PDB file of C-alpha atoms in Angstrom:
ATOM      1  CA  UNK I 300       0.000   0.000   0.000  1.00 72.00           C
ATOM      2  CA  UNK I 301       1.113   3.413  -0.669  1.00 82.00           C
ATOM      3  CA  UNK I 302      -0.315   6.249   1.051  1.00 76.00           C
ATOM      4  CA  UNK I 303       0.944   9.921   1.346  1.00 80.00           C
ATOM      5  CA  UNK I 304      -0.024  12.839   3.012  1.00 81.00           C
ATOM      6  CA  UNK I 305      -0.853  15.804   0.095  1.00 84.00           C
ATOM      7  CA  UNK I 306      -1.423  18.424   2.763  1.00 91.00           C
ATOM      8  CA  UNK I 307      -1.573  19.782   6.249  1.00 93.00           C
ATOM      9  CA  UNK I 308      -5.393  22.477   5.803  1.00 93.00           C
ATOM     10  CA  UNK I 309      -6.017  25.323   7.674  1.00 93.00           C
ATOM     11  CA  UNK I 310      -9.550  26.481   7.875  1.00 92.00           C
ATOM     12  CA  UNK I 311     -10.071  30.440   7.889  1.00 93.00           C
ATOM     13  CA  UNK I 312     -12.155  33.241   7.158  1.00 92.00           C
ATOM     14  CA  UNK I 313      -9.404  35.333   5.240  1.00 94.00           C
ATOM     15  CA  UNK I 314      -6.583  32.387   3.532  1.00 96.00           C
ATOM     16  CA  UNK I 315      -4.466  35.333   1.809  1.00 96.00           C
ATOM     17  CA  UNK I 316      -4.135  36.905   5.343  1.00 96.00           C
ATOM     18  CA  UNK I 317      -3.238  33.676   7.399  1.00 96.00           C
ATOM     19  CA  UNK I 318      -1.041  32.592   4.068  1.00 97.00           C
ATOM     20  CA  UNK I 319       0.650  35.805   4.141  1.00 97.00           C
ATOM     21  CA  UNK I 320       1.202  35.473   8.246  1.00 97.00           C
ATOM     22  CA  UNK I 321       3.282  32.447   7.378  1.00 97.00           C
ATOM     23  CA  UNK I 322       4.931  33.229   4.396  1.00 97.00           C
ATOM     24  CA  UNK I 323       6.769  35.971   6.654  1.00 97.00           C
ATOM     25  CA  UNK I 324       6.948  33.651   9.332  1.00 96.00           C
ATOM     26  CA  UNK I 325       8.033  31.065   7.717  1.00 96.00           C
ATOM     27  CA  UNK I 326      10.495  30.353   4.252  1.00 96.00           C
ATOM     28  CA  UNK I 327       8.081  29.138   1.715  1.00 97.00           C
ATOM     29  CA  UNK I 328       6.702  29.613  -1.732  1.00 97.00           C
ATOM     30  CA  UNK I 329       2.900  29.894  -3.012  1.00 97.00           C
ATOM     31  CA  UNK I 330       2.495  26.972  -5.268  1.00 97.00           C
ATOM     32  CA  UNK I 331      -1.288  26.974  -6.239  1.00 97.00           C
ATOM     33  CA  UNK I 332      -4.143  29.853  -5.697  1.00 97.00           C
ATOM     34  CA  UNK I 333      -7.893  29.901  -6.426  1.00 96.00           C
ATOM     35  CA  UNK I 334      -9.537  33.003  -4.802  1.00 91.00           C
ATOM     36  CA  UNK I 335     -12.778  32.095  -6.464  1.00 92.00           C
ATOM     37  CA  UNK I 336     -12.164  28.915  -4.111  1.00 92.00           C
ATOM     38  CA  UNK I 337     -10.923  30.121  -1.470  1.00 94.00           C
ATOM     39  CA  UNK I 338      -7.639  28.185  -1.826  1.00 96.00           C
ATOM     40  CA  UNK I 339      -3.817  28.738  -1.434  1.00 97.00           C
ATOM     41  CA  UNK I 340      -1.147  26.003  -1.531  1.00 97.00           C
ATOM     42  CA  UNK I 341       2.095  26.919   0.075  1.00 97.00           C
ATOM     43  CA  UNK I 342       5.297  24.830  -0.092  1.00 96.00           C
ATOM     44  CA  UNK I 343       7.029  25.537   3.180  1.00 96.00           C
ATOM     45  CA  UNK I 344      10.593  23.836   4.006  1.00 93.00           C
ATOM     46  CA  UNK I 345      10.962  21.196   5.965  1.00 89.00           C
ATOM     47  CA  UNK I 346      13.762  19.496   8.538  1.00 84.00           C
ATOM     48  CA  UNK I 347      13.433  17.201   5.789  1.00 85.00           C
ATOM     49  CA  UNK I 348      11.902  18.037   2.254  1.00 89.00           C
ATOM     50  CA  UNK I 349       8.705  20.400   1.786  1.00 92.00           C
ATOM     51  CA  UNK I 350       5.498  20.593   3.564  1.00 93.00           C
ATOM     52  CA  UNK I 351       2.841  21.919   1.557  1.00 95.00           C
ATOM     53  CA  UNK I 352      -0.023  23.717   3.592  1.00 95.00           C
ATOM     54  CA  UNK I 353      -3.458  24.469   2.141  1.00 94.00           C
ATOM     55  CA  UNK I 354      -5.070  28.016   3.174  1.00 95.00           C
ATOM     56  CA  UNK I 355      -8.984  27.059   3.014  1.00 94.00           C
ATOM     57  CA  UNK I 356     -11.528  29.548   3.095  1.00 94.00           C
ATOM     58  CA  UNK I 357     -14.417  28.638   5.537  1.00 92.00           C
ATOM     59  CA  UNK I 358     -17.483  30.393   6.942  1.00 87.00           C
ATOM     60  CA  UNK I 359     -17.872  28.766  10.502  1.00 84.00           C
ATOM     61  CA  UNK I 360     -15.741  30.633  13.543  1.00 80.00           C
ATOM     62  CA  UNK I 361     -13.001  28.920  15.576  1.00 78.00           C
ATOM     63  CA  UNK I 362     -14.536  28.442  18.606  1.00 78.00           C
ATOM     64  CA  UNK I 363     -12.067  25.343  20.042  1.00 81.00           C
ATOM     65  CA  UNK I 364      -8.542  24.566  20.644  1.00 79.00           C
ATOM     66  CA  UNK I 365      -6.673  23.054  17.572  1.00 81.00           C
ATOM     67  CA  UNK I 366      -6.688  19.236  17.640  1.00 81.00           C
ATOM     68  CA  UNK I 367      -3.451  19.570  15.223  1.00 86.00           C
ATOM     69  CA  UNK I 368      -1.201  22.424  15.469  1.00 90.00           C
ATOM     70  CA  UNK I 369       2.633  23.476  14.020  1.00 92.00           C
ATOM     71  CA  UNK I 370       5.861  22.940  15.990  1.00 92.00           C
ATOM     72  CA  UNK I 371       8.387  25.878  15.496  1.00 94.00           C
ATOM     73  CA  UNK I 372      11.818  24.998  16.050  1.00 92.00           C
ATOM     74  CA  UNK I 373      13.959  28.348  16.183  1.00 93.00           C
ATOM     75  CA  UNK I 374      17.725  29.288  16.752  1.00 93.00           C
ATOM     76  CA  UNK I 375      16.932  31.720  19.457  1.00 95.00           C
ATOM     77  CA  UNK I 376      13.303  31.064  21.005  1.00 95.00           C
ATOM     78  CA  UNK I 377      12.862  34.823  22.274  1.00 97.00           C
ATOM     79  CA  UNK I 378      13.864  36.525  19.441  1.00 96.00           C
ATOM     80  CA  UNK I 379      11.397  34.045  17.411  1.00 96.00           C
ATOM     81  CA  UNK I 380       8.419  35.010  19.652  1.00 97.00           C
ATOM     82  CA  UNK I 381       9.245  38.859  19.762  1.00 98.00           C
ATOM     83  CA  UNK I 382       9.611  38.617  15.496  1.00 97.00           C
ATOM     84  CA  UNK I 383       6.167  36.493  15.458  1.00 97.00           C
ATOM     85  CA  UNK I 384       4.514  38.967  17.460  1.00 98.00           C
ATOM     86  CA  UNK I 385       5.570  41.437  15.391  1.00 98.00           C
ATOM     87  CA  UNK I 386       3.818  39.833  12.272  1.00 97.00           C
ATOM     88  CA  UNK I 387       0.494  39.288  14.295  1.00 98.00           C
ATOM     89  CA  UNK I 388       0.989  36.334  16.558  1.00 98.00           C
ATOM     90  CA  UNK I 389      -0.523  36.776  19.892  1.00 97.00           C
ATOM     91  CA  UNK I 390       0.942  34.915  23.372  1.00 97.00           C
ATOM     92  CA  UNK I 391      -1.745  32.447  24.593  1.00 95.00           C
ATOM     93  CA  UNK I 392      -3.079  30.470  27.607  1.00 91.00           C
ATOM     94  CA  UNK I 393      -4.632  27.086  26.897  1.00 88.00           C
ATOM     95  CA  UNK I 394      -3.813  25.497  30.509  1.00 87.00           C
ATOM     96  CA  UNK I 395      -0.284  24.619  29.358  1.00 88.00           C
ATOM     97  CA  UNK I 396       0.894  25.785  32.761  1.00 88.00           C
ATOM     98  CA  UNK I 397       5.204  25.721  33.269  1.00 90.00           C
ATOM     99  CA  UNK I 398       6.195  24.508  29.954  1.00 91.00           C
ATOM    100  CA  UNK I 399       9.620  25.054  27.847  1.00 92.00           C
ATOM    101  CA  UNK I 400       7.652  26.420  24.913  1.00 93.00           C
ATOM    102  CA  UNK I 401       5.432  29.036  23.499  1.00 96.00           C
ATOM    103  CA  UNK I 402       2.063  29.030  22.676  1.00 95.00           C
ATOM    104  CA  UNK I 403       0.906  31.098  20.672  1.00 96.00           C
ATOM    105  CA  UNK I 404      -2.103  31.967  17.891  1.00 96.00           C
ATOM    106  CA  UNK I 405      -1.636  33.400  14.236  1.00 96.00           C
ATOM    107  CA  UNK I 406      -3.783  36.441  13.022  1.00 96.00           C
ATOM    108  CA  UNK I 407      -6.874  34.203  12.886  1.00 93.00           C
ATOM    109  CA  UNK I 408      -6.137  31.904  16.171  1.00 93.00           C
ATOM    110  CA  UNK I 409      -4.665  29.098  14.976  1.00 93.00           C
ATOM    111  CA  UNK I 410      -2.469  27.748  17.791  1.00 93.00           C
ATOM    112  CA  UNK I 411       1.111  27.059  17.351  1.00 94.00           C
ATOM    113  CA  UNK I 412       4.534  26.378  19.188  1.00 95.00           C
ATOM    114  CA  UNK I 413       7.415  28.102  19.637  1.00 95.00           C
ATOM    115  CA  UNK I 414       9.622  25.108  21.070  1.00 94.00           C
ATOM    116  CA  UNK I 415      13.019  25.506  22.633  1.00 93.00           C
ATOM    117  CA  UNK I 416      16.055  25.544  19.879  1.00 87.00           C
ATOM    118  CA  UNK I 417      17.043  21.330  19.593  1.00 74.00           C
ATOM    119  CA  UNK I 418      19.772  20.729  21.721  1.00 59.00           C
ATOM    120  CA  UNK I 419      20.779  17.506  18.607  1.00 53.00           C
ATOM    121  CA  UNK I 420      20.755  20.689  16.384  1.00 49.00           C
ATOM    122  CA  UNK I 421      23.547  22.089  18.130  1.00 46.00           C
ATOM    123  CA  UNK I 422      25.644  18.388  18.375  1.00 43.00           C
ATOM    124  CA  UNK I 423      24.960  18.294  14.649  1.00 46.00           C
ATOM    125  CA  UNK I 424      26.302  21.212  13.968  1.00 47.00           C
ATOM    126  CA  UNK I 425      29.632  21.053  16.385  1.00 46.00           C
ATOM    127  CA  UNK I 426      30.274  17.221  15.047  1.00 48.00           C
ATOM    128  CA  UNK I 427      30.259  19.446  11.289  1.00 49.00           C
ATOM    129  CA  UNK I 428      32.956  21.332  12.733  1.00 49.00           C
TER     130      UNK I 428
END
């Protein structure tokens, strides 16, 4: 059997707002766009290849937490969270109580986390030396 996963869909209200959140939070390319549709494909990079995300315009509201949300690993965790503010992002609170990361929502409150940097990052990259 062969099975794949074609994409990771965000529902929203605006996808050319949320798209363009990520875009500047994230390196990344629009591959597809329908606004009749409500649709935009982005190709983001990957620890390992490309992850393409699909921008789908819906009417409902968000009115739960996410059941699936992105993982951010950063260099510098702070300075991540103080540039992802700056785009839109907004701290949040949903009972995660003393944790190493960041939660946090984009411009239309999908959750997401800003983890500590990986500590096998930093092996990887003194073993290259």
């Amino acid at each position: 059997m062969s099975l794949k996963i074609g994409s990771l869909t965000i529902d929203c209200h605006d996808p050319r707002a949320v798209a363009n959140f990520w875009l500047a939070a994230l390196p990344g390319e629009v591959t597809y766009e329908d606004d009749e549709a409500g649709e935009i494909v982005v190709d983001f990079e990957a620890t390992s290849g490309s992850m393409r995300v699909l921008f789908y315009k819906v009417a409902d509201d968000k009115q739960v937490k996410n059941r699936l949300h992105l993982d951010l690993i950063p260099e510098d965790q702070d300075a991540e969270v103080k540039r992802l503010m700056k785009l839109g992002a907004k701290k949040i609170d949903i009972g995660q109580r003393d944790v190493s990361w960041v939660v946090m929502a984009d411009v239309e409150g999908n959750e997401f986390c800003v983890l500590v940097p990986d500590e096998d990052d930093d092996e990887e990259e003194e073993d290259d030396e």
